[in-house]
Amino acid sequence: MEKVIDVQHLRKSFGNNEVLKDIDFSVSKGEVVCIIGSSGSGKSTLLRCINLLETPTSGEIIYNGKNILDDKHNIYSYRTKLGMVFQQFNLFNNHNVLSNCTVGQIKVLKREKEEAEEIALKYLENVGMAQYINAMPRQLSGGQKQRVAIARALSMEPDVMLFDEPTSALDPETVGEVLKVMKDLAKSGLTMLVVTHEMGFAREVSDRVIFMDKGVIAEEGKPEEIFNNPKEKRTKEFLHRILSNN
Amino acid sequence: MSLKLMADIFINNWPMFMRGAGMTLLISMIGTIIGLVIGILVGIIRTIPVPEKGAKRTLLVIVNKLLSIYVEFFRGTPMIVQSMVIFYGTAQAFGIQMNRIMAGILIVSINTGAYMSEIVRGGIVSIDHGQFEASDAIGMNHMQTMINVVMPQVVRNILPATGNEFVINVKDTSVLNIISVTELFFQTKSIAGATFKFFEPYFIASIIYLIMTITITRVLRCIERRMDGPASFIMAGNQMQVERPEDIVYKKNKDR
């Protein structure tokens, strides 16, 4: 299968603390990959390195055959190809719901306002937020904000969607509405890379699960393999801890 | 001193008081607005992320140094001294003749700019880091982030501080009487000189200053409330506000 993102020998240190130690992995077109692991294992950092919110210390990130860590590469146009959904939603507080989804299209992709609004409305309808187009972010609940954030990322029509613990800041009741949207997206064939603590979601939706521990990929494979027959001891321990809590 | 005397002085001289008050308002308002613009520009430039190497880095470092010198100099010297240097000083040393009012506006503007740039910097720092990250993730560069996301929020947040500066400027323009700008204090001084009364004219002037500053505070408070809007979104509360997706499609088709 065609690789969209190929990460090779990626390392990231904050001072003397090496958070990512020689990571190799790739995401193919149309694939849904979930990254699981305990806090501090480096999964969020990995995701943030991929769209260069953190600058990797060394290694290569190959996007459609080109190394984006080359000096000459335009990181702004690269970032428009990756949609990012944050744990803390990060909607633009000074824009209403509709304009949150159009501002990037108009200012960065230089689309016409009407076209941008049409596209934004399509995705806002997909996430069930079309009635709220005039609402400001502070007037919305957490689940609503996250659905708008997903629509905002989708409105840029990216090749890959990155989700950084999208349900971790939500209360248990609203987690469901966001997960449902994400499941629908996964079914539609979108390429997705999801950092999550929702084991049910990872098991049900993903094509591949990556388990990270202390800055390395400890184990990866099909969800059935990881969840039913984990090979590594630390994977077993992690799953045991997580599943016994629920 | 009597109320009658006070009333007489006001009735006989009210055009002068009003002209003075008008000049004070004009200079302080234009000065505050230009100062705010200077502050925003300096704030934007000072928060450009400095690259690790290259010519752009050297340039940015030099520009940042110059900007801090500007801020330090105008914050650290009295406006009355700056007025003398800029108006009489440059006239004598370099032969630059300036219009008095223009000089007044210039002095107030660059002074306010120095204060505002620190206020704006504080405003930028206080914006949630997630706003910057979301803008980065969507592919915006520094300028686009600042214009579309950060500055609108900063301006809202620094509005109280800007109002403060405005009020301070209304009062501080009185030092411009040193370069004979015909603002309220200068006019009052002339009236006092002509009538040989000191309590009444200056008392009237202080009341006028008070009216101006209180009005400004109230008006700004109104603007703030208006910018904030309602705290909750009522979907069917007012049908005029609600625009359904169908309405947008309908409007668009109608225009064609």
Short mmCIF file of C-alpha atoms in Angstrom, two decimals:
data_model
loop_
_atom_site.label_atom_id
_atom_site.label_comp_id
_atom_site.label_asym_id
_atom_site.label_seq_id
_atom_site.Cartn_x
_atom_site.Cartn_y
_atom_site.Cartn_z
CA MET A 1 0.00 0.00 0.00
CA GLU A 2 1.03 3.57 -0.67
CA LYS A 3 2.67 5.17 2.34
CA VAL A 4 1.41 8.68 3.12
CA ILE A 5 3.63 9.33 6.10
CA ASP A 6 6.83 7.45 6.74
CA VAL A 7 8.73 8.23 9.93
CA GLN A 8 12.34 7.04 10.09
CA HIS A 9 14.73 7.07 13.04
CA LEU A 10 12.83 9.90 14.70
CA ARG A 11 14.33 11.24 17.91
CA LYS A 12 13.15 14.06 20.13
CA SER A 13 14.75 15.35 23.30
CA PHE A 14 13.68 18.07 25.69
CA GLY A 15 17.00 19.02 27.25
CA ASN A 16 18.55 15.80 28.53
CA ASN A 17 15.23 14.00 28.54
CA GLU A 18 14.91 11.83 25.44
CA VAL A 19 11.18 11.47 24.83
CA LEU A 20 11.30 9.66 21.49
CA LYS A 21 14.03 7.08 20.89
CA ASP A 22 14.50 6.03 17.29
CA ILE A 23 10.91 5.70 16.14
CA ASP A 24 10.16 3.98 12.82
CA PHE A 25 6.64 3.67 11.55
CA SER A 26 4.43 4.54 8.64
CA VAL A 27 0.81 5.24 7.82
CA SER A 28 -0.69 4.05 4.55
CA LYS A 29 -3.47 5.66 2.60
CA GLY A 30 -6.91 4.96 4.06
CA GLU A 31 -5.49 3.33 7.16
CA VAL A 32 -6.70 4.03 10.70
CA VAL A 33 -3.85 3.74 13.18
CA CYS A 34 -4.32 4.08 16.92
CA ILE A 35 -1.43 4.83 19.24
CA ILE A 36 -1.92 3.67 22.82
CA GLY A 37 0.31 3.72 25.86
CA SER A 38 0.56 5.23 29.31
CA SER A 39 1.10 8.94 29.99
CA GLY A 40 4.63 10.09 29.31
CA SER A 41 5.30 7.32 26.81
CA GLY A 42 5.80 9.89 24.03
CA LYS A 43 2.69 9.27 21.95
CA SER A 44 1.49 12.88 21.92
CA THR A 45 5.03 14.11 21.22
CA LEU A 46 5.22 11.73 18.27
CA LEU A 47 1.98 13.12 16.86
CA ARG A 48 3.12 16.71 17.42
CA CYS A 49 6.44 15.97 15.72
CA ILE A 50 4.61 14.74 12.64
CA ASN A 51 3.02 18.12 11.99
CA LEU A 52 6.09 19.94 13.32
CA LEU A 53 4.46 21.53 16.35
CA GLU A 54 7.58 20.07 17.94
CA THR A 55 10.80 20.08 15.93
CA PRO A 56 12.34 16.60 15.92
CA THR A 57 15.93 16.41 17.15
CA SER A 58 16.90 14.03 14.37
CA GLY A 59 15.39 11.58 11.90
CA GLU A 60 13.25 11.89 8.83
CA ILE A 61 9.57 12.40 8.15
CA ILE A 62 8.74 11.41 4.59
CA TYR A 63 5.45 12.75 3.30
CA ASN A 64 4.45 11.48 -0.15
CA GLY A 65 8.07 10.70 -0.94
CA LYS A 66 9.54 14.02 0.25
CA ASN A 67 11.47 14.63 3.46
CA ILE A 68 9.69 17.52 5.11
CA LEU A 69 12.55 18.19 7.52
CA ASP A 70 14.62 19.58 4.63
CA ASP A 71 15.29 23.28 5.14
CA LYS A 72 13.72 24.17 1.82
CA HIS A 73 10.44 22.45 2.47
CA ASN A 74 7.48 24.77 3.02
CA ILE A 75 6.07 23.72 6.38
CA TYR A 76 2.99 25.92 6.05
CA SER A 77 1.66 24.14 2.97
CA TYR A 78 2.63 20.77 4.48
CA ARG A 79 0.58 21.51 7.60
CA THR A 80 -2.54 22.19 5.54
CA LYS A 81 -2.33 18.56 4.38
CA LEU A 82 -2.60 17.34 7.96
CA GLY A 83 -5.71 18.01 10.01
CA MET A 84 -5.06 18.23 13.73
CA VAL A 85 -7.57 17.76 16.53
CA PHE A 86 -6.36 18.73 20.00
CA GLN A 87 -7.22 17.47 23.44
CA GLN A 88 -8.17 21.01 24.51
CA PHE A 89 -10.17 21.69 21.28
CA ASN A 90 -8.36 25.02 20.68
CA LEU A 91 -11.16 26.60 18.70
CA PHE A 92 -10.43 30.20 17.74
CA ASN A 93 -12.18 32.10 20.53
CA ASN A 94 -12.78 35.21 18.44
CA HIS A 95 -14.52 33.37 15.59
CA ASN A 96 -17.96 31.80 15.55
CA VAL A 97 -18.46 28.17 14.60
CA LEU A 98 -18.78 28.79 10.87
CA SER A 99 -15.86 31.15 10.66
CA ASN A 100 -13.69 28.78 12.70
CA CYS A 101 -14.16 26.37 9.81
CA THR A 102 -13.66 28.95 7.06
CA VAL A 103 -10.80 31.16 8.27
CA GLY A 104 -8.10 28.64 7.39
CA GLN A 105 -9.64 27.91 4.01
CA ILE A 106 -9.91 31.59 3.12
CA LYS A 107 -6.62 32.88 4.53
CA VAL A 108 -4.35 29.90 3.94
CA LEU A 109 -5.87 27.97 1.04
CA LYS A 110 -7.12 31.22 -0.57
CA ARG A 111 -10.57 29.84 -1.30
CA GLU A 112 -13.50 32.14 -2.06
CA LYS A 113 -15.74 32.89 0.92
CA GLU A 114 -18.81 31.20 -0.60
CA GLU A 115 -16.91 28.07 -1.53
CA ALA A 116 -15.35 27.91 1.94
CA GLU A 117 -18.72 28.27 3.62
CA GLU A 118 -20.22 25.55 1.47
CA ILE A 119 -17.40 23.16 2.37
CA ALA A 120 -17.55 24.13 6.05
CA LEU A 121 -21.32 23.56 6.17
CA LYS A 122 -20.93 20.14 4.59
CA TYR A 123 -18.54 19.03 7.33
CA LEU A 124 -20.44 20.80 10.12
CA GLU A 125 -23.48 18.83 9.03
CA ASN A 126 -21.44 15.62 9.12
CA VAL A 127 -20.52 16.25 12.74
CA GLY A 128 -24.04 17.41 13.61
CA MET A 129 -23.16 21.03 14.42
CA ALA A 130 -24.81 22.81 11.50
CA GLN A 131 -27.45 24.46 13.69
CA TYR A 132 -24.77 26.19 15.72
CA ILE A 133 -22.95 28.08 12.98
CA ASN A 134 -23.50 31.46 14.67
CA ALA A 135 -22.52 30.32 18.16
CA MET A 136 -19.22 31.40 19.70
CA PRO A 137 -16.92 28.69 21.11
CA ARG A 138 -17.51 29.76 24.73
CA GLN A 139 -21.21 29.13 24.27
CA LEU A 140 -20.65 25.46 23.42
CA SER A 141 -20.15 22.35 25.55
CA GLY A 142 -16.92 20.37 25.36
CA GLY A 143 -18.32 17.70 23.06
CA GLN A 144 -19.76 20.33 20.74
CA LYS A 145 -16.45 22.19 20.65
CA GLN A 146 -14.58 19.03 19.76
CA ARG A 147 -17.00 18.22 16.95
CA VAL A 148 -16.53 21.74 15.57
CA ALA A 149 -12.75 21.27 15.87
CA ILE A 150 -13.05 18.08 13.82
CA ALA A 151 -15.12 19.93 11.20
CA ARG A 152 -12.55 22.72 11.14
CA ALA A 153 -9.75 20.26 10.43
CA LEU A 154 -11.82 18.43 7.81
CA SER A 155 -12.72 21.70 6.07
CA MET A 156 -9.09 22.03 5.01
CA GLU A 157 -9.61 18.70 3.21
CA PRO A 158 -6.40 17.16 4.55
CA ASP A 159 -4.79 13.89 3.45
CA VAL A 160 -4.33 12.69 7.01
CA MET A 161 -6.19 13.51 10.22
CA LEU A 162 -4.24 13.54 13.47
CA PHE A 163 -6.15 13.20 16.73
CA ASP A 164 -4.33 14.00 19.97
CA GLU A 165 -6.40 12.41 22.75
CA PRO A 166 -9.59 13.99 21.40
CA THR A 167 -11.83 12.69 24.18
CA SER A 168 -9.56 13.06 27.20
CA ALA A 169 -10.94 16.46 28.24
CA LEU A 170 -14.57 15.39 27.89
CA ASP A 171 -16.96 14.01 30.46
CA PRO A 172 -17.97 10.36 30.00
CA GLU A 173 -21.35 11.26 28.55
CA THR A 174 -20.06 13.43 25.71
CA VAL A 175 -17.19 11.10 24.82
CA GLY A 176 -19.70 9.01 22.90
CA GLU A 177 -20.80 11.78 20.53
CA VAL A 178 -17.22 12.54 19.53
CA LEU A 179 -16.29 8.87 19.14
CA LYS A 180 -19.31 8.33 16.92
CA VAL A 181 -18.16 11.12 14.60
CA MET A 182 -14.69 9.60 14.49
CA LYS A 183 -16.06 6.15 13.73
CA ASP A 184 -18.04 7.56 10.81
CA LEU A 185 -14.89 9.23 9.52
CA ALA A 186 -12.93 6.02 9.79
CA LYS A 187 -15.61 4.19 7.82
CA SER A 188 -15.51 6.85 5.10
CA GLY A 189 -11.95 5.80 4.29
CA LEU A 190 -10.09 8.78 5.74
CA THR A 191 -6.48 8.22 6.77
CA MET A 192 -6.38 8.69 10.53
CA LEU A 193 -3.71 8.63 13.20
CA VAL A 194 -5.30 8.61 16.65
CA VAL A 195 -3.63 8.92 20.04
CA THR A 196 -6.21 7.64 22.47
CA HIS A 197 -7.01 6.10 25.81
CA GLU A 198 -10.31 4.73 24.47
CA MET A 199 -9.48 1.06 24.15
CA GLY A 200 -12.94 0.19 22.86
CA PHE A 201 -12.51 2.63 20.00
CA ALA A 202 -9.00 1.38 19.20
CA ARG A 203 -10.16 -2.21 19.15
CA GLU A 204 -13.25 -1.61 17.07
CA VAL A 205 -12.14 0.98 14.53
CA SER A 206 -8.42 0.76 13.92
CA ASP A 207 -6.64 -1.24 11.25
CA ARG A 208 -3.46 -1.23 13.27
CA VAL A 209 -2.60 -0.50 16.89
CA ILE A 210 0.75 0.83 18.07
CA PHE A 211 1.68 0.43 21.71
CA MET A 212 4.29 2.90 22.92
CA ASP A 213 6.28 2.66 26.10
CA LYS A 214 9.09 4.95 27.35
CA GLY A 215 9.73 6.57 23.98
CA VAL A 216 9.83 3.44 21.82
CA ILE A 217 7.26 1.44 19.88
CA ALA A 218 6.99 -1.63 22.06
CA GLU A 219 4.55 -3.55 19.95
CA GLU A 220 2.38 -3.03 16.90
CA GLY A 221 -0.12 -5.13 15.04
CA LYS A 222 -3.75 -5.79 14.27
CA PRO A 223 -6.11 -4.80 17.10
CA GLU A 224 -7.15 -8.42 17.68
CA GLU A 225 -3.51 -9.44 18.16
CA ILE A 226 -2.66 -6.58 20.49
CA PHE A 227 -5.76 -6.83 22.63
CA ASN A 228 -6.23 -10.61 22.67
CA ASN A 229 -2.70 -12.00 22.40
CA PRO A 230 -0.17 -9.32 23.30
CA LYS A 231 3.36 -10.68 22.94
CA GLU A 232 5.27 -8.20 25.09
CA LYS A 233 5.11 -8.28 28.85
CA ARG A 234 4.69 -4.49 29.17
CA THR A 235 1.79 -4.53 26.70
CA LYS A 236 0.09 -7.15 28.83
CA GLU A 237 0.66 -5.14 31.99
CA PHE A 238 -0.63 -1.93 30.40
CA LEU A 239 -3.76 -3.57 29.04
CA HIS A 240 -4.38 -5.27 32.32
CA ARG A 241 -4.15 -1.95 34.21
CA ILE A 242 -6.40 -0.13 31.74
CA LEU A 243 -9.03 -2.82 31.38
CA SER A 244 -9.28 -3.59 35.08
CA ASN A 245 -9.97 0.08 35.76
CA ASN A 246 -13.01 0.14 33.51
CA MET B 1 -15.03 83.18 46.19
CA SER B 2 -18.65 82.78 45.38
CA LEU B 3 -20.74 80.59 43.17
CA LYS B 4 -21.81 83.68 41.27
CA LEU B 5 -18.24 84.56 40.46
CA MET B 6 -17.60 81.03 39.30
CA ALA B 7 -20.69 81.13 37.08
CA ASP B 8 -19.64 84.53 35.69
CA ILE B 9 -16.18 83.32 34.81
CA PHE B 10 -17.61 80.28 33.08
CA ILE B 11 -20.26 82.28 31.18
CA ASN B 12 -17.74 84.89 30.05
CA ASN B 13 -15.09 82.40 29.04
CA TRP B 14 -16.94 79.25 28.07
CA PRO B 15 -15.83 79.27 24.41
CA MET B 16 -12.21 79.21 25.58
CA PHE B 17 -12.88 76.37 28.01
CA MET B 18 -14.68 74.41 25.33
CA ARG B 19 -11.99 74.97 22.73
CA GLY B 20 -9.40 73.88 25.28
CA ALA B 21 -11.38 70.79 26.20
CA GLY B 22 -11.86 69.99 22.51
CA MET B 23 -8.13 70.30 21.85
CA THR B 24 -7.35 68.11 24.87
CA LEU B 25 -9.78 65.45 23.67
CA LEU B 26 -8.50 65.63 20.09
CA ILE B 27 -4.85 65.23 21.02
CA SER B 28 -5.41 62.53 23.60
CA MET B 29 -7.79 60.55 21.39
CA ILE B 30 -5.58 60.60 18.28
CA GLY B 31 -2.55 60.00 20.48
CA THR B 32 -4.14 56.98 22.12
CA ILE B 33 -5.25 55.48 18.80
CA ILE B 34 -1.86 55.96 17.13
CA GLY B 35 -0.20 54.72 20.32
CA LEU B 36 -2.35 51.59 20.22
CA VAL B 37 -1.37 50.98 16.60
CA ILE B 38 2.31 51.45 17.44
CA GLY B 39 1.89 49.12 20.41
CA ILE B 40 0.26 46.42 18.27
CA LEU B 41 2.94 46.65 15.58
CA VAL B 42 5.76 46.51 18.13
CA GLY B 43 3.98 43.63 19.88
CA ILE B 44 3.69 41.65 16.62
CA ILE B 45 7.34 42.24 15.69
CA ARG B 46 8.62 41.37 19.15
CA THR B 47 6.80 38.02 19.20
CA ILE B 48 8.10 36.81 15.80
CA PRO B 49 9.81 33.52 16.60
CA VAL B 50 13.56 34.09 16.16
CA PRO B 51 15.10 31.46 13.85
CA GLU B 52 18.20 29.64 15.05
CA LYS B 53 20.54 31.03 12.40
CA GLY B 54 20.74 33.09 9.22
CA ALA B 55 20.44 36.71 8.15
CA LYS B 56 16.83 36.90 9.30
CA ARG B 57 17.96 36.16 12.83
CA THR B 58 20.51 38.99 12.85
CA LEU B 59 17.94 41.42 11.49
CA LEU B 60 15.33 40.40 14.05
CA VAL B 61 17.78 40.67 16.92
CA ILE B 62 18.77 44.20 15.84
CA VAL B 63 15.15 45.30 15.35
CA ASN B 64 14.19 43.88 18.75
CA LYS B 65 17.08 45.74 20.40
CA LEU B 66 16.03 49.02 18.75
CA LEU B 67 12.44 48.49 19.87
CA SER B 68 13.46 47.90 23.47
CA ILE B 69 15.57 51.05 23.38
CA TYR B 70 12.52 52.96 22.11
CA VAL B 71 10.30 51.54 24.85
CA GLU B 72 12.85 52.12 27.60
CA PHE B 73 13.63 55.67 26.49
CA PHE B 74 10.06 56.92 26.28
CA ARG B 75 8.90 55.11 29.40
CA GLY B 76 11.89 56.30 31.36
CA THR B 77 11.80 60.02 30.63
CA PRO B 78 9.11 62.57 31.58
CA MET B 79 6.78 63.70 28.83
CA ILE B 80 7.40 67.33 29.72
CA VAL B 81 11.12 66.89 28.95
CA GLN B 82 10.35 64.99 25.75
CA SER B 83 8.10 67.87 24.66
CA MET B 84 10.90 70.39 25.10
CA VAL B 85 13.41 68.19 23.28
CA ILE B 86 11.11 67.35 20.41
CA PHE B 87 9.58 70.78 19.86
CA TYR B 88 12.12 73.43 20.87
CA GLY B 89 15.17 71.18 20.90
CA THR B 90 14.89 69.90 17.35
CA ALA B 91 13.92 73.38 16.14
CA GLN B 92 17.14 74.82 17.51
CA ALA B 93 19.48 71.94 16.78
CA PHE B 94 18.24 70.78 13.37
CA GLY B 95 15.99 73.65 12.28
CA ILE B 96 12.90 71.46 12.13
CA GLN B 97 9.78 73.62 12.47
CA MET B 98 6.76 71.70 13.61
CA ASN B 99 3.14 72.65 13.93
CA ARG B 100 2.43 72.82 17.67
CA ILE B 101 -0.62 70.60 17.54
CA MET B 102 1.16 68.04 15.34
CA ALA B 103 4.09 68.06 17.74
CA GLY B 104 1.65 67.52 20.63
CA ILE B 105 0.02 64.57 18.88
CA LEU B 106 3.44 63.14 18.00
CA ILE B 107 4.67 63.34 21.58
CA VAL B 108 1.53 61.78 23.06
CA SER B 109 1.50 59.05 20.37
CA ILE B 110 5.05 57.83 20.78
CA ASN B 111 4.72 58.03 24.53
CA THR B 112 1.53 56.00 24.56
CA GLY B 113 3.09 53.64 21.99
CA ALA B 114 5.90 52.82 24.40
CA TYR B 115 3.46 51.96 27.18
CA MET B 116 1.01 50.19 24.87
CA SER B 117 3.67 47.93 23.36
CA GLU B 118 4.32 46.50 26.81
CA ILE B 119 0.59 46.16 27.41
CA VAL B 120 0.15 44.44 24.04
CA ARG B 121 3.06 42.11 24.77
CA GLY B 122 1.38 41.17 28.03
CA GLY B 123 -1.85 40.63 26.11
CA ILE B 124 -0.16 38.33 23.60
CA VAL B 125 1.55 36.34 26.35
CA SER B 126 -1.79 35.87 28.11
CA ILE B 127 -3.44 34.27 25.06
CA ASP B 128 -3.81 30.51 25.49
CA HIS B 129 -0.96 28.68 23.78
CA GLY B 130 -3.50 26.39 22.14
CA GLN B 131 -4.67 29.27 19.94
CA PHE B 132 -1.17 29.55 18.45
CA GLU B 133 -0.90 25.79 18.03
CA ALA B 134 -4.25 25.54 16.31
CA SER B 135 -3.24 28.32 13.92
CA ASP B 136 0.08 26.60 13.25
CA ALA B 137 -1.65 23.29 12.66
CA ILE B 138 -3.97 24.87 10.12
CA GLY B 139 -0.97 26.21 8.19
CA MET B 140 -1.04 29.89 9.15
CA ASN B 141 2.20 31.86 9.32
CA HIS B 142 3.04 34.32 12.11
CA MET B 143 1.36 37.30 10.42
CA GLN B 144 -1.84 35.38 9.57
CA THR B 145 -2.02 34.01 13.11
CA MET B 146 -1.59 37.48 14.58
CA ILE B 147 -4.14 39.19 12.33
CA ASN B 148 -6.83 36.53 12.28
CA VAL B 149 -6.61 34.89 15.67
CA VAL B 150 -4.42 36.52 18.28
CA MET B 151 -4.78 40.29 17.84
CA PRO B 152 -8.60 40.38 17.88
CA GLN B 153 -8.46 38.60 21.25
CA VAL B 154 -5.60 40.75 22.51
CA VAL B 155 -7.40 43.98 21.60
CA ARG B 156 -10.45 42.82 23.53
CA ASN B 157 -8.33 41.89 26.55
CA ILE B 158 -6.30 45.10 26.61
CA LEU B 159 -9.30 47.38 26.16
CA PRO B 160 -9.45 48.23 29.91
CA ALA B 161 -5.73 49.08 29.89
CA THR B 162 -6.21 51.15 26.73
CA GLY B 163 -9.01 53.05 28.43
CA ASN B 164 -6.63 53.66 31.29
CA GLU B 165 -4.05 55.10 28.88
CA PHE B 166 -6.72 57.29 27.31
CA VAL B 167 -7.70 58.71 30.69
CA ILE B 168 -4.05 59.27 31.58
CA ASN B 169 -3.53 61.02 28.24
CA VAL B 170 -6.49 63.35 28.80
CA LYS B 171 -4.82 64.50 32.00
CA ASP B 172 -1.24 64.41 30.77
CA THR B 173 -1.83 66.51 27.68
CA SER B 174 -1.79 69.37 30.17
CA VAL B 175 2.01 69.22 30.12
CA LEU B 176 1.84 70.25 26.45
CA ASN B 177 1.10 73.79 27.66
CA ILE B 178 4.90 73.99 27.93
CA ILE B 179 5.03 74.12 24.11
CA SER B 180 1.96 76.40 24.00
CA VAL B 181 -0.51 73.90 22.65
CA THR B 182 -3.89 75.49 23.33
CA GLU B 183 -5.34 72.63 25.34
CA LEU B 184 -7.53 72.99 28.41
CA PHE B 185 -4.80 73.77 30.92
CA PHE B 186 -3.22 76.39 28.67
CA GLN B 187 -6.60 78.05 28.12
CA THR B 188 -7.36 78.01 31.84
CA LYS B 189 -4.00 79.59 32.56
CA SER B 190 -4.85 82.40 30.11
CA ILE B 191 -8.25 82.94 31.73
CA ALA B 192 -6.71 82.97 35.20
CA GLY B 193 -4.13 85.46 33.99
CA ALA B 194 -6.77 87.72 32.50
CA THR B 195 -9.14 87.68 35.48
CA PHE B 196 -6.54 87.48 38.29
CA LYS B 197 -8.65 84.68 39.78
CA PHE B 198 -7.08 81.32 40.37
CA PHE B 199 -9.51 79.19 42.31
CA GLU B 200 -12.51 79.55 40.00
CA PRO B 201 -10.98 78.92 36.54
CA TYR B 202 -8.89 75.99 37.73
CA PHE B 203 -11.84 74.53 39.62
CA ILE B 204 -13.94 74.74 36.47
CA ALA B 205 -11.10 73.11 34.50
CA SER B 206 -10.87 70.26 36.97
CA ILE B 207 -14.62 69.64 36.65
CA ILE B 208 -14.28 69.57 32.85
CA TYR B 209 -11.38 67.10 33.11
CA LEU B 210 -13.48 64.94 35.42
CA ILE B 211 -16.46 64.97 33.04
CA MET B 212 -14.22 63.93 30.16
CA THR B 213 -12.51 61.09 31.98
CA ILE B 214 -15.73 59.69 33.47
CA THR B 215 -17.45 59.79 30.08
CA ILE B 216 -14.54 57.96 28.43
CA THR B 217 -14.55 55.23 31.07
CA ARG B 218 -18.30 54.71 30.67
CA VAL B 219 -18.19 54.62 26.88
CA LEU B 220 -15.35 52.09 26.87
CA ARG B 221 -17.19 49.90 29.37
CA CYS B 222 -20.15 49.90 26.97
CA ILE B 223 -17.94 48.92 24.05
CA GLU B 224 -16.45 46.07 26.09
CA ARG B 225 -19.87 44.70 26.97
CA ARG B 226 -20.93 44.92 23.37
CA MET B 227 -17.83 43.04 22.19
CA ASP B 228 -18.46 40.25 24.67
CA GLY B 229 -22.00 39.48 23.56
CA PRO B 230 -24.30 37.09 25.40
CA ALA B 231 -22.82 34.28 27.44
CA SER B 232 -25.08 31.59 26.07
CA PHE B 233 -26.27 30.69 22.62
CA ILE B 234 -30.05 30.44 22.39
CA MET B 235 -30.83 28.65 19.21
CA ALA B 236 -34.46 29.69 18.85
CA GLY B 237 -34.40 32.69 21.18
CA ASN B 238 -34.55 35.31 18.50
CA GLN B 239 -35.42 34.21 15.05
CA MET B 240 -33.65 37.16 13.50
CA GLN B 241 -30.30 35.90 14.79
CA VAL B 242 -30.63 32.32 13.73
CA GLU B 243 -29.34 31.49 10.32
CA ARG B 244 -29.91 27.90 9.36
CA PRO B 245 -27.78 26.24 6.67
CA GLU B 246 -30.83 26.35 4.42
CA ASP B 247 -31.01 30.12 4.89
CA ILE B 248 -27.44 30.57 3.71
CA VAL B 249 -28.09 28.45 0.62
CA TYR B 250 -31.29 30.39 -0.01
CA LYS B 251 -29.57 33.76 0.32
CA LYS B 252 -26.82 32.70 -2.00
CA ASN B 253 -29.26 31.51 -4.67
CA LYS B 254 -31.18 34.74 -4.36
CA ASP B 255 -28.07 36.76 -5.09
CA ARG B 256 -27.38 34.89 -8.30
#
